[in-house]
Amino acid sequence: KQEVTQIPAALSVPEGENLVLNCSFTDSAIYNLQWFRQDPGKGLTSLLLIQSSQREQTSGRLNASLDKSSGRSTLYIAASQPGDSATYLCAGSYQLTFGKGTKLSVIP
Amino acid sequence: EPEVTQTPSHQVTQMGQEVILRCVPISNHLYFYWYRQILGQKVEFLVSFYNNEISEKSEIFDDQFSVERPDGSNFTLKIRSTKLEDSAMYFCASSGRTGTPGRSTFGSGTRLTVV
């Protein structure tokens, strides 16, 4: 059974800082890995999808990597902005197994 | 950009009642899912639906739950005999235009409150 862990649970950074969010999973036979953003009381917004054959994906200031052999994915956010404040979730495979998320606060 | 639409956004029901949560997935998507998120907890997979039948379901998805695609556009989750612990945000998602699951797009959710 796939287990997904995200570290840290919460992160507070000053505006403009680059940061990395971590995600680890137990089953390396992962089909794909997806990063989401969730604002309080809201739905999930897909940020990036990495297929199992890929190593990374980029979208704007976001870059996500996938290392299946080590069971890890990272989400890199460059030049963070207050609008990036949200909970970031990673999830793997067809029937997405989610981590608990990292709550990010970007301080102006 | 195409969206997954869920209605209602908030539903309050009395314990023991039946509720139907509705979803309109992205047209031409082939895979449909329901997830739930109890307040303060992880998003949990409930069920996936492909080719007009359930393709996989979690331990949570017991006989109390059922899904249906009554027509070409709607996808519903029925919860019978609701319990207090069914209170959660329920998310519908869809994926896969080409026959393989890919990026999942989520709806905004239905907040179910059982009183």
Tab-separated table of C-alpha atoms in Angstrom:
chain	number	residue	atom	x	y	z
A	1	LYS	CA	0.000	0.000	0.000
A	2	GLN	CA	1.386	3.377	-1.024
A	3	GLU	CA	2.202	5.776	1.809
A	4	VAL	CA	3.086	9.409	1.120
A	5	THR	CA	4.892	11.618	3.618
A	6	GLN	CA	5.531	15.333	3.334
A	7	ILE	CA	8.134	17.266	5.252
A	8	PRO	CA	7.991	19.835	6.728
A	9	ALA	CA	4.389	20.034	7.879
A	10	ALA	CA	4.622	23.820	7.937
A	11	LEU	CA	7.064	26.353	6.590
A	12	SER	CA	7.279	30.107	6.973
A	13	VAL	CA	9.614	32.101	4.737
A	14	PRO	CA	10.176	35.772	3.893
A	15	GLU	CA	9.038	36.989	0.504
A	16	GLY	CA	11.558	36.453	-2.261
A	17	GLU	CA	13.136	33.354	-0.790
A	18	ASN	CA	13.580	30.172	-2.780
A	19	LEU	CA	12.259	27.068	-1.068
A	20	VAL	CA	11.951	23.316	-1.398
A	21	LEU	CA	9.081	21.115	-0.302
A	22	ASN	CA	9.702	17.416	0.121
A	23	CYS	CA	7.562	14.385	-0.582
A	24	SER	CA	8.485	10.743	-0.054
A	25	PHE	CA	6.588	7.630	-1.065
A	26	THR	CA	6.975	3.977	-0.173
A	27	ASP	CA	6.101	2.212	-3.425
A	28	SER	CA	8.593	2.991	-6.185
A	29	ALA	CA	6.218	1.489	-8.768
A	30	ILE	CA	4.506	4.826	-8.905
A	31	TYR	CA	2.649	5.619	-12.117
A	32	ASN	CA	2.910	9.357	-11.812
A	33	LEU	CA	3.232	12.025	-9.170
A	34	GLN	CA	1.209	15.172	-8.984
A	35	TRP	CA	1.652	18.322	-6.922
A	36	PHE	CA	-1.396	20.301	-5.856
A	37	ARG	CA	-2.116	23.522	-4.096
A	38	GLN	CA	-5.009	23.858	-1.655
A	39	ASP	CA	-6.205	27.179	-0.297
A	40	PRO	CA	-8.159	27.133	3.001
A	41	GLY	CA	-11.638	25.684	2.525
A	42	LYS	CA	-11.096	25.305	-1.187
A	43	GLY	CA	-10.521	22.585	-3.744
A	44	LEU	CA	-7.278	21.262	-5.141
A	45	THR	CA	-5.452	23.004	-7.945
A	46	SER	CA	-3.093	20.826	-9.937
A	47	LEU	CA	0.328	22.437	-10.268
A	48	LEU	CA	2.551	19.861	-11.929
A	49	LEU	CA	2.335	16.265	-13.069
A	50	ILE	CA	5.419	14.099	-13.455
A	51	GLN	CA	4.988	10.856	-15.339
A	52	SER	CA	6.958	7.879	-14.093
A	53	SER	CA	9.274	8.056	-17.125
A	54	GLN	CA	10.110	11.704	-16.425
A	55	ARG	CA	12.520	13.240	-13.944
A	56	GLU	CA	11.146	16.742	-13.652
A	57	GLN	CA	8.567	19.239	-14.797
A	58	THR	CA	8.624	23.019	-14.756
A	59	SER	CA	5.895	25.613	-14.777
A	60	GLY	CA	6.844	29.226	-14.253
A	61	ARG	CA	8.513	29.574	-10.849
A	62	LEU	CA	7.755	25.958	-9.968
A	63	ASN	CA	9.955	22.959	-10.630
A	64	ALA	CA	9.127	19.445	-9.487
A	65	SER	CA	11.478	16.485	-9.602
A	66	LEU	CA	10.869	12.779	-9.221
A	67	ASP	CA	13.393	10.158	-8.132
A	68	LYS	CA	11.630	6.811	-8.140
A	69	SER	CA	14.656	4.875	-6.934
A	70	SER	CA	14.823	6.849	-3.706
A	71	GLY	CA	11.068	7.321	-3.426
A	72	ARG	CA	11.272	11.093	-3.375
A	73	SER	CA	9.858	14.125	-5.089
A	74	THR	CA	10.631	17.770	-4.457
A	75	LEU	CA	8.778	20.927	-5.353
A	76	TYR	CA	11.023	23.947	-5.784
A	77	ILE	CA	9.439	27.383	-5.625
A	78	ALA	CA	11.594	30.264	-6.797
A	79	ALA	CA	11.268	33.837	-5.590
A	80	SER	CA	8.340	33.110	-3.297
A	81	GLN	CA	5.445	35.573	-3.095
A	82	PRO	CA	2.722	36.107	-0.464
A	83	GLY	CA	0.229	34.716	-2.994
A	84	ASP	CA	2.066	31.385	-2.804
A	85	SER	CA	0.793	30.928	0.746
A	86	ALA	CA	-1.284	27.736	0.750
A	87	THR	CA	-1.021	24.057	1.580
A	88	TYR	CA	0.937	22.052	-0.963
A	89	LEU	CA	0.040	18.410	-1.443
A	90	CYS	CA	1.790	15.670	-3.340
A	91	ALA	CA	-0.025	12.570	-4.500
A	92	GLY	CA	0.987	9.482	-6.425
A	93	SER	CA	-0.389	6.974	-8.901
A	94	TYR	CA	-3.770	6.489	-10.535
A	95	GLN	CA	-5.926	6.557	-7.460
A	96	LEU	CA	-4.059	9.369	-5.854
A	97	THR	CA	-2.604	8.682	-2.447
A	98	PHE	CA	-2.060	12.002	-0.754
A	99	GLY	CA	0.380	13.267	1.810
A	100	LYS	CA	-0.810	15.497	4.644
A	101	GLY	CA	0.685	18.496	2.939
A	102	THR	CA	3.062	21.315	3.746
A	103	LYS	CA	1.439	24.543	4.872
A	104	LEU	CA	3.469	27.383	3.382
A	105	SER	CA	3.332	30.947	4.643
A	106	VAL	CA	5.222	33.608	2.709
A	107	ILE	CA	5.702	36.701	4.830
A	108	PRO	CA	5.701	40.059	3.013
B	1	GLU	CA	-9.705	26.167	-19.023
B	2	PRO	CA	-12.093	23.205	-18.610
B	3	GLU	CA	-13.412	22.673	-15.099
B	4	VAL	CA	-14.944	19.962	-12.990
B	5	THR	CA	-18.182	21.295	-11.529
B	6	GLN	CA	-19.652	20.080	-8.251
B	7	THR	CA	-23.046	20.803	-6.737
B	8	PRO	CA	-24.094	21.714	-4.181
B	9	SER	CA	-21.152	23.550	-2.652
B	10	HIS	CA	-22.505	22.905	0.834
B	11	GLN	CA	-25.099	20.423	2.041
B	12	VAL	CA	-26.463	19.928	5.518
B	13	THR	CA	-28.351	16.741	6.202
B	14	GLN	CA	-29.761	14.944	9.194
B	15	MET	CA	-28.173	11.747	10.390
B	16	GLY	CA	-29.762	8.755	8.704
B	17	GLN	CA	-30.764	10.619	5.565
B	18	GLU	CA	-29.529	9.889	2.071
B	19	VAL	CA	-27.580	12.468	0.089
B	20	ILE	CA	-26.540	12.664	-3.535
B	21	LEU	CA	-23.497	14.686	-4.464
B	22	ARG	CA	-23.262	15.717	-8.076
B	23	CYS	CA	-20.360	16.295	-10.404
B	24	VAL	CA	-19.913	17.235	-14.026
B	25	PRO	CA	-16.452	16.027	-15.105
B	26	ILE	CA	-14.481	17.538	-17.950
B	27	SER	CA	-15.997	16.408	-21.207
B	28	ASN	CA	-13.981	13.739	-23.012
B	29	HIS	CA	-12.296	12.672	-19.792
B	30	LEU	CA	-12.578	8.953	-19.287
B	31	TYR	CA	-11.709	8.415	-15.617
B	32	PHE	CA	-13.767	9.755	-12.743
B	33	TYR	CA	-13.016	9.767	-9.060
B	34	TRP	CA	-14.430	10.665	-5.695
B	35	TYR	CA	-12.249	11.677	-2.772
B	36	ARG	CA	-13.057	12.992	0.649
B	37	GLN	CA	-11.246	15.152	3.172
B	38	ILE	CA	-12.319	15.151	6.779
B	39	LEU	CA	-11.478	18.465	8.406
B	40	GLY	CA	-7.784	18.633	9.249
B	41	GLN	CA	-6.993	15.271	7.677
B	42	LYS	CA	-5.583	13.896	4.438
B	43	VAL	CA	-7.447	13.758	1.192
B	44	GLU	CA	-8.565	10.118	0.874
B	45	PHE	CA	-9.421	8.157	-2.247
B	46	LEU	CA	-12.928	6.673	-2.296
B	47	VAL	CA	-13.600	5.256	-5.748
B	48	SER	CA	-12.590	5.397	-9.392
B	49	PHE	CA	-14.932	4.854	-12.329
B	50	TYR	CA	-13.997	3.930	-15.873
B	51	ASN	CA	-15.963	2.578	-18.813
B	52	ASN	CA	-19.209	2.789	-16.866
B	53	GLU	CA	-18.098	0.712	-13.951
B	54	ILE	CA	-16.127	0.962	-10.735
B	55	SER	CA	-12.475	0.249	-11.476
B	56	GLU	CA	-11.196	0.512	-7.920
B	57	LYS	CA	-12.489	1.388	-4.493
B	58	SER	CA	-10.977	1.951	-1.085
B	59	GLU	CA	-11.879	0.372	2.230
B	60	ILE	CA	-13.911	3.474	3.003
B	61	PHE	CA	-16.215	2.869	0.051
B	62	ASP	CA	-18.506	0.294	1.609
B	63	ASP	CA	-22.156	-0.558	0.960
B	64	GLN	CA	-23.190	2.820	2.290
B	65	PHE	CA	-21.766	4.435	-0.843
B	66	SER	CA	-22.617	4.110	-4.511
B	67	VAL	CA	-21.676	5.935	-7.702
B	68	GLU	CA	-23.508	6.391	-10.924
B	69	ARG	CA	-23.083	8.034	-14.272
B	70	PRO	CA	-26.758	8.523	-15.140
B	71	ASP	CA	-26.097	10.254	-18.432
B	72	GLY	CA	-23.206	11.391	-20.577
B	73	SER	CA	-22.254	14.308	-18.380
B	74	ASN	CA	-23.054	13.736	-14.718
B	75	PHE	CA	-21.274	11.594	-12.131
B	76	THR	CA	-22.913	11.167	-8.741
B	77	LEU	CA	-21.981	9.886	-5.314
B	78	LYS	CA	-24.825	8.606	-3.152
B	79	ILE	CA	-24.374	8.215	0.565
B	80	ARG	CA	-27.099	6.257	2.329
B	81	SER	CA	-27.955	6.458	6.028
B	82	THR	CA	-25.516	9.256	6.684
B	83	LYS	CA	-23.548	9.244	9.920
B	84	LEU	CA	-21.914	12.091	11.797
B	85	GLU	CA	-18.511	10.840	10.693
B	86	ASP	CA	-19.486	11.252	7.043
B	87	SER	CA	-19.125	15.006	7.540
B	88	ALA	CA	-16.300	16.006	5.206
B	89	MET	CA	-15.433	17.805	2.013
B	90	TYR	CA	-16.105	15.545	-0.948
B	91	PHE	CA	-14.122	16.128	-4.121
B	92	CYS	CA	-14.855	14.865	-7.578
B	93	ALA	CA	-12.021	14.570	-10.092
B	94	SER	CA	-11.573	13.463	-13.672
B	95	SER	CA	-8.607	12.603	-15.857
B	96	GLY	CA	-7.454	10.982	-19.076
B	97	ARG	CA	-8.625	12.128	-22.462
B	98	THR	CA	-6.665	9.453	-24.262
B	99	GLY	CA	-7.463	6.300	-22.368
B	100	THR	CA	-4.680	6.540	-19.844
B	101	PRO	CA	-5.021	8.329	-16.516
B	102	GLY	CA	-3.000	11.474	-16.401
B	103	ARG	CA	-3.363	14.806	-14.719
B	104	SER	CA	-6.371	14.768	-12.425
B	105	THR	CA	-8.514	17.873	-12.339
B	106	PHE	CA	-10.495	18.416	-9.169
B	107	GLY	CA	-13.748	20.196	-8.539
B	108	SER	CA	-14.160	22.754	-5.776
B	109	GLY	CA	-15.827	20.213	-3.538
B	110	THR	CA	-19.066	19.734	-1.660
B	111	ARG	CA	-18.917	20.338	2.065
B	112	LEU	CA	-21.226	17.783	3.662
B	113	THR	CA	-22.329	18.407	7.212
B	114	VAL	CA	-24.286	15.669	8.969
B	115	VAL	CA	-26.169	16.848	12.054
